[in-house]
Short mmCIF file of C-alpha atoms and ligand atoms in Angstrom, two decimals:
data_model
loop_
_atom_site.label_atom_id
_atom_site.label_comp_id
_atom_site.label_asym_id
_atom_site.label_seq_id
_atom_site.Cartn_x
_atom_site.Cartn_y
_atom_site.Cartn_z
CA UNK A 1 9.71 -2.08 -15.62
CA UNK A 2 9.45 -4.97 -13.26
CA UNK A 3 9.18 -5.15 -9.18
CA UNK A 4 12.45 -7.15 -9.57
CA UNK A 5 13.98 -3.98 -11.35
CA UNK A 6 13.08 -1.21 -8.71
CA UNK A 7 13.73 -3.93 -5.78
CA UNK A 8 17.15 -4.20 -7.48
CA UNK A 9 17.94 -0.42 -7.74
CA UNK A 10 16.51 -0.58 -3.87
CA UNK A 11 19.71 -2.69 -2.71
CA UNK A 12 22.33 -0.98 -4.44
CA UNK A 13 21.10 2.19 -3.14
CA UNK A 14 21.34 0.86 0.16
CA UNK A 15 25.50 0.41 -1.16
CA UNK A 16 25.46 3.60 -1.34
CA UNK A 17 24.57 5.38 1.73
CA UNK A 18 26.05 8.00 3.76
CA UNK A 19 25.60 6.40 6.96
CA UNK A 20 28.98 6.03 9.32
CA UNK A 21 27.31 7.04 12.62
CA UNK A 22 24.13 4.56 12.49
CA UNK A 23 26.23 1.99 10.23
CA UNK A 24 22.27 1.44 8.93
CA UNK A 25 22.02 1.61 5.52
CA UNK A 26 18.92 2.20 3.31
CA UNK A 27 17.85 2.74 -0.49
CA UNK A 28 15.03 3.45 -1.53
CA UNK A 29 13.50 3.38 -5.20
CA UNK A 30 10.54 4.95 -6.59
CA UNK A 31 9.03 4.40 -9.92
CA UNK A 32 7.14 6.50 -12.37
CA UNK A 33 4.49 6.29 -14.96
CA UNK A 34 6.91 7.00 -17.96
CA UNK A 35 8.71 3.74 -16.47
CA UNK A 36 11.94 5.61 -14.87
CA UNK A 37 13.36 4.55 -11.66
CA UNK A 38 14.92 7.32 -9.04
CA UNK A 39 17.08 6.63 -5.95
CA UNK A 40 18.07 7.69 -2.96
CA UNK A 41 19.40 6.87 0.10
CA UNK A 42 20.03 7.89 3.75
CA UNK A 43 22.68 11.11 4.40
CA UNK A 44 23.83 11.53 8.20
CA UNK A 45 25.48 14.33 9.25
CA UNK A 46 27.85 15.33 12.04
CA UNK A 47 25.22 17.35 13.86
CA UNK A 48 22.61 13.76 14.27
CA UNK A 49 19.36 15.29 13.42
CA UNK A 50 19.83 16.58 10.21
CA UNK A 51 20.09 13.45 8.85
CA UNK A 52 17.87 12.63 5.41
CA UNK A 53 16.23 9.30 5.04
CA UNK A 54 16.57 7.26 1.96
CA UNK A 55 13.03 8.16 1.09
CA UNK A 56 13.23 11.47 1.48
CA UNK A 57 16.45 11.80 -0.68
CA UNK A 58 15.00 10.16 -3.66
CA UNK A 59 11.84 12.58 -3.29
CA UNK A 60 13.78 15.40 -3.49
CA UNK A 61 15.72 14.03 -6.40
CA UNK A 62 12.71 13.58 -8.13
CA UNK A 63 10.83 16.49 -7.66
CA UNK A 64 14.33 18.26 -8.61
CA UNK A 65 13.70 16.67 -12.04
CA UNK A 66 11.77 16.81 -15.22
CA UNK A 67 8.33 15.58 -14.36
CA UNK A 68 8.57 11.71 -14.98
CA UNK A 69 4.88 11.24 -13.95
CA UNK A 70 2.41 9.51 -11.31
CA UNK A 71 4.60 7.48 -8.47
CA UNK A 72 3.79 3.90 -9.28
CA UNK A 73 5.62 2.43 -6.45
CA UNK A 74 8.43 2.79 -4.18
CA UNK A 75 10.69 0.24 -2.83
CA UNK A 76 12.83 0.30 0.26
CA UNK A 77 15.36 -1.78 1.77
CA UNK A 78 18.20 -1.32 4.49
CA UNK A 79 19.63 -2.93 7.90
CA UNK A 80 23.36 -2.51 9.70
CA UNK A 81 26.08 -2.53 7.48
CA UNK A 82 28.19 -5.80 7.99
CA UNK A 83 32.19 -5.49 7.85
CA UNK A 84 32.39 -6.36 4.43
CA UNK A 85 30.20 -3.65 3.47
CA UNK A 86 27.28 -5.57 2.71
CA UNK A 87 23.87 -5.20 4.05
CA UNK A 88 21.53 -8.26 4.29
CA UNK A 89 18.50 -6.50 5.15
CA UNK A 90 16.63 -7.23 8.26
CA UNK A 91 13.23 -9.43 9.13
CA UNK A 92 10.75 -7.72 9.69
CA UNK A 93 11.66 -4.86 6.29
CA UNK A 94 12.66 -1.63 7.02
CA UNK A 95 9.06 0.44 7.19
CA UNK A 96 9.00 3.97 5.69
CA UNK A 97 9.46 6.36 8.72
CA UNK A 98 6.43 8.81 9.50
CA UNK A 99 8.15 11.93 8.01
CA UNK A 100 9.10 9.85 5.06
CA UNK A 101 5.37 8.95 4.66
CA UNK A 102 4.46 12.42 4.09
CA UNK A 103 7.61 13.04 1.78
CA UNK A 104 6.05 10.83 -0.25
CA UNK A 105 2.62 11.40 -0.28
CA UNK A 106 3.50 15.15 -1.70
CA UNK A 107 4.61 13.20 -4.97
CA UNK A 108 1.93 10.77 -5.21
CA UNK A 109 -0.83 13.47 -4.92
CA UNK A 110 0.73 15.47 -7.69
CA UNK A 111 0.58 12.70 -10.14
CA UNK A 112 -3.13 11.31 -8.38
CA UNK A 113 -1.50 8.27 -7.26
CA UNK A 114 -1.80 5.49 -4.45
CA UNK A 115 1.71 3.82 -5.17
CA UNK A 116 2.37 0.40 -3.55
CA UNK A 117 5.33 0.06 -1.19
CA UNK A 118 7.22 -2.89 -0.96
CA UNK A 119 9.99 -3.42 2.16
CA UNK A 120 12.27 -5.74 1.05
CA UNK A 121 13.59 -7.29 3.89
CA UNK A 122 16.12 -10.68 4.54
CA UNK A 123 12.89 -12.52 5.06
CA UNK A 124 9.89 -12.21 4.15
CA UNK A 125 8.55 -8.78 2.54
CA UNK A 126 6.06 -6.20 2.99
CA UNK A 127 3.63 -5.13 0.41
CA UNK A 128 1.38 -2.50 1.19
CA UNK A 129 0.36 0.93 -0.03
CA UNK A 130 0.91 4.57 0.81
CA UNK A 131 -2.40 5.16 1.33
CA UNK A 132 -2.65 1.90 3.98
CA UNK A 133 0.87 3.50 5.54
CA UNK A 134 -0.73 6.96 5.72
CA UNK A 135 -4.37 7.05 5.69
CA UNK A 136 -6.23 10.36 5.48
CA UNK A 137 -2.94 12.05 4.18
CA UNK A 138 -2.62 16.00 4.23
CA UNK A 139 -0.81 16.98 0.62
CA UNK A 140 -1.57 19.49 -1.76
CA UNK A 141 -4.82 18.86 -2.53
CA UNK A 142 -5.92 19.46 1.14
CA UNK A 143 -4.28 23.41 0.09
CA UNK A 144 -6.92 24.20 -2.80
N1 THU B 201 16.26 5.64 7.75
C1 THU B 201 15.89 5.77 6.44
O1 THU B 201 16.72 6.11 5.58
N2 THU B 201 14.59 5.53 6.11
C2 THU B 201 13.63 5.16 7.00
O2 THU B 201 12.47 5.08 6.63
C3 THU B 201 13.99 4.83 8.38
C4 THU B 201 15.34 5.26 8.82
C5 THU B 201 17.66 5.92 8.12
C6 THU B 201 17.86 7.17 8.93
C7 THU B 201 19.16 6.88 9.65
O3 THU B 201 20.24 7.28 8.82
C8 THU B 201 19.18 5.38 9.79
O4 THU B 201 18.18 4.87 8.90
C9 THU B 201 18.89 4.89 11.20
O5 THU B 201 17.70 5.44 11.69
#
């Protein structure tokens, strides 16, 4: 499964938020060892902070799931919502949040992983890892 692929299942993610008080719409992607992709992306609610980040939707989708596998990489790309319902991403990418970080760490530690993160933004992107986003991350292992 190609970069292209999970950047691809990134944006139409993004098409799919639940977003109508920020009007900022993310997706994120994450892909596994056995080669599947999951999404998510972000869910506001009524009551502001409750809201669920893109990231954090697609973790708990995954770890909802069969096992699929270390977490190879994770894509993410969002901006404002233009009137036609598109969203052309911003410059500099939409970062994972901080709380999103540590979603995400929890799955990469399960499956011994350091996945890269790409930001896809209108420009140019970012390409990093979750280990660079989050160094010295607390997860499960730091439990045993
Ligand atoms: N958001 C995400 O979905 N992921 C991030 O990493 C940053 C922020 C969402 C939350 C909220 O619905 C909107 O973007 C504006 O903050």
């Amino acid at each position: 499964m190609s970069d292209d692929a999970l950047i691809a299942a990134a944006r139409d993610a993004a098409s799919h938020a639940y977003a109508p008080y920020s009007k900022f719409y993310v997706g994120a992607a994450l892909r596994f060892s056995d080669g599947s992709i999951v999404t998510g992306s972000n869910v506001e609610n009524a009551s502001y902070g409750l809201t669920l980040c893109a990231e954090t939707v697609a973790v708990g989708k995954a770890l909802s799931e069969p096992w699929r596998g270390a977490l190879e990489a994770v894509a993410v790309f969002g901006g404002p919502v233009s009137d036609d319902g598109t969203v052309p991403g911003t410059d500099p990418p939409v970062t994972p949040c901080g709380r999103c970080r540590q979603m995400l760490n929890e799955l990469a530690q399960l499956g011994g992983s350091d996945p890269a993160v790409l930001c896809i933004g209108s420009g140019d992107s970012i390409e990093t890892s979750l280990s660079a986003l989050l160094p010295h991350a607390f997860g499960p292992a730091s439990l045993a």
